[in-house]
PDB file of C-alpha atoms in Angstrom:
ATOM      1  CA  MET F   1       0.000   0.000   0.000  1.00 54.00           C
ATOM      2  CA  TYR F   2       2.791   2.437   0.926  1.00 69.00           C
ATOM      3  CA  GLY F   3       4.550   1.704  -2.357  1.00 80.00           C
ATOM      4  CA  ALA F   4       1.518   2.787  -4.412  1.00 82.00           C
ATOM      5  CA  ILE F   5       1.048   6.034  -2.450  1.00 85.00           C
ATOM      6  CA  GLY F   6       4.776   6.718  -2.649  1.00 84.00           C
ATOM      7  CA  LYS F   7       4.744   6.246  -6.428  1.00 86.00           C
ATOM      8  CA  ILE F   8       1.761   8.605  -6.778  1.00 87.00           C
ATOM      9  CA  LEU F   9       3.521  11.252  -4.661  1.00 88.00           C
ATOM     10  CA  GLU F  10       6.722  10.842  -6.668  1.00 88.00           C
ATOM     11  CA  TRP F  11       4.816  11.345  -9.919  1.00 88.00           C
ATOM     12  CA  MET F  12       2.953  14.379  -8.566  1.00 88.00           C
ATOM     13  CA  ILE F  13       6.170  16.003  -7.325  1.00 88.00           C
ATOM     14  CA  GLY F  14       7.871  15.206 -10.638  1.00 89.00           C
ATOM     15  CA  ILE F  15       5.037  16.753 -12.654  1.00 88.00           C
ATOM     16  CA  ILE F  16       4.960  19.850 -10.442  1.00 85.00           C
ATOM     17  CA  LEU F  17       8.729  20.298 -10.770  1.00 84.00           C
ATOM     18  CA  ALA F  18       8.600  19.652 -14.514  1.00 87.00           C
ATOM     19  CA  ILE F  19       6.133  22.532 -14.853  1.00 86.00           C
ATOM     20  CA  PHE F  20       7.350  24.874 -12.093  1.00 84.00           C
ATOM     21  CA  VAL F  21      11.105  24.920 -12.812  1.00 85.00           C
ATOM     22  CA  PRO F  22      10.860  25.960 -16.499  1.00 88.00           C
ATOM     23  CA  ILE F  23       8.338  28.689 -15.631  1.00 87.00           C
ATOM     24  CA  LEU F  24      10.657  29.894 -12.855  1.00 85.00           C
ATOM     25  CA  LEU F  25      13.639  29.983 -15.222  1.00 88.00           C
ATOM     26  CA  VAL F  26      11.664  31.864 -17.889  1.00 90.00           C
ATOM     27  CA  GLY F  27      10.463  34.355 -15.266  1.00 87.00           C
ATOM     28  CA  ILE F  28      13.984  34.960 -13.988  1.00 86.00           C
ATOM     29  CA  LYS F  29      15.280  35.426 -17.540  1.00 91.00           C
ATOM     30  CA  CYS F  30      12.476  37.919 -18.298  1.00 89.00           C
ATOM     31  CA  ASP F  31      13.326  39.833 -15.117  1.00 88.00           C
ATOM     32  CA  GLN F  32      16.975  39.995 -16.177  1.00 89.00           C
ATOM     33  CA  ILE F  33      16.002  41.380 -19.584  1.00 91.00           C
ATOM     34  CA  ILE F  34      13.682  43.960 -17.993  1.00 90.00           C
ATOM     35  CA  GLN F  35      16.436  44.906 -15.506  1.00 89.00           C
ATOM     36  CA  SER F  36      18.934  45.354 -18.326  1.00 92.00           C
ATOM     37  CA  ASN F  37      16.549  47.492 -20.387  1.00 93.00           C
ATOM     38  CA  ALA F  38      15.572  49.656 -17.403  1.00 93.00           C
ATOM     39  CA  GLN F  39      19.228  50.173 -16.463  1.00 94.00           C
ATOM     40  CA  GLU F  40      20.054  51.181 -20.032  1.00 95.00           C
ATOM     41  CA  VAL F  41      17.182  53.707 -20.133  1.00 95.00           C
ATOM     42  CA  VAL F  42      18.180  55.237 -16.768  1.00 95.00           C
ATOM     43  CA  GLU F  43      21.848  55.466 -17.793  1.00 95.00           C
ATOM     44  CA  GLU F  44      20.918  57.119 -21.092  1.00 95.00           C
ATOM     45  CA  PHE F  45      18.698  59.711 -19.380  1.00 96.00           C
ATOM     46  CA  VAL F  46      21.205  60.586 -16.638  1.00 95.00           C
ATOM     47  CA  THR F  47      24.097  60.773 -19.100  1.00 94.00           C
ATOM     48  CA  LYS F  48      22.121  63.091 -21.391  1.00 93.00           C
ATOM     49  CA  ALA F  49      21.026  65.309 -18.478  1.00 93.00           C
ATOM     50  CA  ALA F  50      24.579  65.511 -17.116  1.00 92.00           C
ATOM     51  CA  ALA F  51      26.064  66.196 -20.550  1.00 91.00           C
ATOM     52  CA  THR F  52      23.644  69.043 -21.328  1.00 91.00           C
ATOM     53  CA  GLY F  53      23.260  70.366 -17.781  1.00 90.00           C
ATOM     54  CA  GLN F  54      19.487  70.432 -18.023  1.00 91.00           C
ATOM     55  CA  ILE F  55      16.306  68.372 -17.848  1.00 92.00           C
ATOM     56  CA  ASP F  56      13.383  69.430 -20.012  1.00 90.00           C
ATOM     57  CA  GLN F  57       9.869  68.125 -20.604  1.00 90.00           C
ATOM     58  CA  ALA F  58      10.777  66.406 -23.874  1.00 91.00           C
ATOM     59  CA  SER F  59      13.700  64.435 -22.423  1.00 92.00           C
ATOM     60  CA  TYR F  60      11.701  63.533 -19.304  1.00 93.00           C
ATOM     61  CA  MET F  61       8.716  62.310 -21.344  1.00 93.00           C
ATOM     62  CA  GLU F  62      11.048  60.314 -23.617  1.00 95.00           C
ATOM     63  CA  PHE F  63      12.601  58.740 -20.510  1.00 95.00           C
ATOM     64  CA  ILE F  64       9.196  57.817 -19.054  1.00 95.00           C
ATOM     65  CA  SER F  65       7.947  56.374 -22.353  1.00 94.00           C
ATOM     66  CA  LYS F  66      11.063  54.200 -22.673  1.00 94.00           C
ATOM     67  CA  LEU F  67      10.594  52.937 -19.110  1.00 92.00           C
ATOM     68  CA  ASP F  68       6.920  52.214 -19.857  1.00 91.00           C
ATOM     69  CA  ALA F  69       8.006  50.134 -22.847  1.00 91.00           C
ATOM     70  CA  THR F  70       9.515  47.584 -20.450  1.00 86.00           C
ATOM     71  CA  GLY F  71       5.987  46.677 -19.340  1.00 86.00           C
ATOM     72  CA  VAL F  72       6.638  47.407 -15.677  1.00 88.00           C
ATOM     73  CA  VAL F  73       5.471  50.403 -13.618  1.00 90.00           C
ATOM     74  CA  TYR F  74       8.344  52.213 -11.899  1.00 91.00           C
ATOM     75  CA  ASP F  75       8.699  54.661  -9.040  1.00 92.00           C
ATOM     76  CA  VAL F  76      11.283  57.134 -10.350  1.00 94.00           C
ATOM     77  CA  GLU F  77      13.315  59.337  -8.017  1.00 94.00           C
ATOM     78  CA  PHE F  78      15.739  62.117  -8.940  1.00 94.00           C
ATOM     79  CA  THR F  79      18.292  63.866  -6.775  1.00 94.00           C
ATOM     80  CA  HIS F  80      20.345  66.839  -7.911  1.00 93.00           C
ATOM     81  CA  GLU F  81      23.168  67.860  -5.577  1.00 93.00           C
ATOM     82  CA  HIS F  82      24.813  71.257  -5.912  1.00 90.00           C
ATOM     83  CA  LEU F  83      28.027  71.958  -4.006  1.00 85.00           C
ATOM     84  CA  VAL F  84      27.779  75.316  -2.219  1.00 84.00           C
ATOM     85  CA  TYR F  85      30.707  77.242  -0.742  1.00 78.00           C
ATOM     86  CA  GLU F  86      29.973  79.898   1.873  1.00 77.00           C
ATOM     87  CA  PRO F  87      32.625  82.155   3.392  1.00 75.00           C
ATOM     88  CA  THR F  88      33.025  82.050   7.139  1.00 70.00           C
ATOM     89  CA  VAL F  89      34.803  84.290   9.570  1.00 64.00           C
ATOM     90  CA  ASN F  90      36.148  82.775  12.740  1.00 61.00           C
ATOM     91  CA  SER F  91      36.204  85.482  15.396  1.00 52.00           C
ATOM     92  CA  SER F  92      38.553  83.630  17.734  1.00 54.00           C
ATOM     93  CA  LYS F  93      42.288  84.183  17.506  1.00 50.00           C
ATOM     94  CA  THR F  94      44.528  81.212  16.890  1.00 48.00           C
ATOM     95  CA  ALA F  95      47.295  80.477  19.357  1.00 47.00           C
ATOM     96  CA  VAL F  96      49.983  80.132  16.702  1.00 48.00           C
ATOM     97  CA  SER F  97      49.509  83.180  14.491  1.00 47.00           C
ATOM     98  CA  ASN F  98      47.446  85.389  16.798  1.00 47.00           C
ATOM     99  CA  SER F  99      45.308  86.335  13.794  1.00 46.00           C
ATOM    100  CA  TYR F 100      41.733  85.786  12.754  1.00 44.00           C
ATOM    101  CA  GLU F 101      40.992  82.817  10.499  1.00 52.00           C
ATOM    102  CA  ASP F 102      38.929  83.279   7.386  1.00 59.00           C
ATOM    103  CA  GLY F 103      37.728  80.306   5.441  1.00 69.00           C
ATOM    104  CA  PHE F 104      34.742  78.706   3.909  1.00 74.00           C
ATOM    105  CA  VAL F 105      32.207  76.003   4.587  1.00 76.00           C
ATOM    106  CA  SER F 106      31.104  73.671   1.840  1.00 79.00           C
ATOM    107  CA  TYR F 107      27.921  71.624   1.752  1.00 82.00           C
ATOM    108  CA  TYR F 108      25.611  70.013  -0.766  1.00 85.00           C
ATOM    109  CA  TYR F 109      22.208  71.485  -1.502  1.00 89.00           C
ATOM    110  CA  ALA F 110      19.996  68.634  -2.691  1.00 90.00           C
ATOM    111  CA  THR F 111      16.941  69.030  -4.890  1.00 90.00           C
ATOM    112  CA  GLY F 112      14.524  66.112  -5.104  1.00 90.00           C
ATOM    113  CA  THR F 113      12.090  64.725  -7.648  1.00 91.00           C
ATOM    114  CA  ASP F 114       9.146  66.923  -6.676  1.00 91.00           C
ATOM    115  CA  GLU F 115      11.091  70.176  -7.027  1.00 91.00           C
ATOM    116  CA  ILE F 116      12.674  69.144 -10.321  1.00 90.00           C
ATOM    117  CA  LEU F 117       9.338  68.150 -11.874  1.00 90.00           C
ATOM    118  CA  TYR F 118       7.698  71.296 -10.484  1.00 89.00           C
ATOM    119  CA  ASN F 119      10.354  73.417 -12.198  1.00 87.00           C
ATOM    120  CA  ILE F 120       9.886  71.566 -15.484  1.00 88.00           C
ATOM    121  CA  TYR F 121       6.094  71.686 -15.614  1.00 85.00           C
ATOM    122  CA  ASN F 122       4.972  74.733 -13.616  1.00 83.00           C
ATOM    123  CA  LYS F 123       7.000  77.635 -14.944  1.00 67.00           C
ATOM    124  CA  GLY F 124       4.380  78.733 -17.443  1.00 66.00           C
ATOM    125  CA  LEU F 125       3.083  77.387 -20.694  1.00 59.00           C
ATOM    126  CA  GLU F 126       6.374  77.067 -22.547  1.00 68.00           C
ATOM    127  CA  ASP F 127       8.927  74.361 -21.937  1.00 71.00           C
ATOM    128  CA  LYS F 128      11.294  75.635 -19.222  1.00 82.00           C
ATOM    129  CA  PRO F 129      14.173  73.266 -18.483  1.00 88.00           C
ATOM    130  CA  TYR F 130      15.595  72.547 -15.061  1.00 90.00           C
ATOM    131  CA  TYR F 131      19.211  73.732 -15.140  1.00 90.00           C
ATOM    132  CA  MET F 132      22.197  72.279 -13.302  1.00 91.00           C
ATOM    133  CA  SER F 133      25.686  73.712 -12.756  1.00 89.00           C
ATOM    134  CA  TYR F 134      29.053  72.362 -13.813  1.00 89.00           C
ATOM    135  CA  GLY F 135      30.303  69.806 -11.270  1.00 86.00           C
ATOM    136  CA  ASP F 136      26.874  69.072  -9.775  1.00 91.00           C
ATOM    137  CA  SER F 137      25.850  65.460  -9.338  1.00 93.00           C
ATOM    138  CA  PHE F 138      22.603  64.016 -10.645  1.00 94.00           C
ATOM    139  CA  TYR F 139      21.158  60.701  -9.446  1.00 95.00           C
ATOM    140  CA  CYS F 140      18.244  58.702 -10.804  1.00 95.00           C
ATOM    141  CA  THR F 141      16.686  55.577  -9.304  1.00 94.00           C
ATOM    142  CA  ALA F 142      13.858  53.542 -10.825  1.00 93.00           C
ATOM    143  CA  ILE F 143      12.235  50.839  -8.663  1.00 90.00           C
ATOM    144  CA  ASN F 144       9.488  48.615 -10.009  1.00 88.00           C
ATOM    145  CA  LYS F 145       6.107  48.824  -8.315  1.00 88.00           C
ATOM    146  CA  THR F 146       4.454  45.857 -10.010  1.00 84.00           C
ATOM    147  CA  PRO F 147       5.456  42.270  -9.292  1.00 83.00           C
ATOM    148  CA  THR F 148       6.857  40.376 -12.257  1.00 83.00           C
ATOM    149  CA  LEU F 149       6.541  36.681 -13.088  1.00 82.00           C
ATOM    150  CA  GLY F 150      10.043  35.959 -11.819  1.00 82.00           C
ATOM    151  CA  SER F 151       9.509  37.792  -8.528  1.00 80.00           C
ATOM    152  CA  LYS F 152       6.170  36.034  -7.974  1.00 80.00           C
ATOM    153  CA  MET F 153       7.739  32.627  -8.584  1.00 80.00           C
ATOM    154  CA  LEU F 154      10.719  33.329  -6.317  1.00 78.00           C
ATOM    155  CA  THR F 155       8.383  34.596  -3.589  1.00 79.00           C
ATOM    156  CA  LEU F 156       6.366  31.398  -3.898  1.00 77.00           C
ATOM    157  CA  LEU F 157       9.516  29.282  -3.793  1.00 75.00           C
ATOM    158  CA  SER F 158      11.106  31.076  -0.831  1.00 72.00           C
ATOM    159  CA  PHE F 159       7.873  31.407   1.184  1.00 71.00           C
ATOM    160  CA  SER F 160       8.657  35.051   1.914  1.00 68.00           C
ATOM    161  CA  GLY F 161       6.372  37.998   1.493  1.00 63.00           C
ATOM    162  CA  GLU F 162       9.039  40.154  -0.123  1.00 65.00           C
ATOM    163  CA  ASP F 163       9.105  40.727  -3.844  1.00 64.00           C
ATOM    164  CA  ASN F 164      12.387  40.919  -5.684  1.00 63.00           C
ATOM    165  CA  LYS F 165      12.616  44.467  -6.961  1.00 76.00           C
ATOM    166  CA  ILE F 166      13.984  45.568 -10.277  1.00 76.00           C
ATOM    167  CA  ILE F 167      16.134  48.542  -9.392  1.00 85.00           C
ATOM    168  CA  ALA F 168      17.943  50.695 -11.931  1.00 87.00           C
ATOM    169  CA  LYS F 169      20.330  53.312 -10.508  1.00 90.00           C
ATOM    170  CA  TYR F 170      22.772  55.656 -12.128  1.00 91.00           C
ATOM    171  CA  SER F 171      24.515  58.919 -11.321  1.00 88.00           C
ATOM    172  CA  ALA F 172      26.789  61.331 -13.136  1.00 90.00           C
ATOM    173  CA  PHE F 173      28.504  64.672 -12.707  1.00 90.00           C
ATOM    174  CA  VAL F 174      27.316  67.584 -14.820  1.00 89.00           C
ATOM    175  CA  SER F 175      29.960  68.257 -17.438  1.00 82.00           C
ATOM    176  CA  ARG F 176      28.408  71.135 -19.366  1.00 70.00           C
ATOM    177  CA  VAL F 177      26.676  74.308 -18.258  1.00 67.00           C
ATOM    178  CA  ASN F 178      23.941  76.139 -20.124  1.00 60.00           C
ATOM    179  CA  GLU F 179      23.172  79.834 -19.919  1.00 51.00           C
ATOM    180  CA  LYS F 180      20.954  79.691 -16.820  1.00 51.00           C
ATOM    181  CA  VAL F 181      21.535  78.034 -13.447  1.00 43.00           C
ATOM    182  CA  ASN F 182      18.874  77.183 -10.833  1.00 43.00           C
TER     183      ASN F 182
END
């Protein structure tokens, strides 16, 4: 009796694995292709923005349409960091030179996604780009919001509630400056 039940279980497990494993492999391969395409789109957008020193409506809409072509919905985040130097005056005398020290303080002023998109879309009816300065850094991150076949299968296999995210990140320094700076 045990031999018959064992054979039935072996066949059922074999059939499940024969169906599940190929679907899992196809899902993982599709996720890798989507990841590669998303990374390429993000790199292209950031490189173009850093090379021109600006982000305009046309380039942003082209970026979003290329990301949409992957078939996955993304949460896109931008960060623009501008290095600011401010002069400081130290009113205390130093012990060595008995003079006042003058210097500067440097810090990064960061602008996020909301401010960048507000500047692009709410400056009037015409297309007004968001300008960046030479040497600034620009970051872009795209994280998928919809589960893919591969992430669903891996979640099922690992018994965890976490989805594997497709994350595309890229950053670059601004290498060209246009006539206006934000």
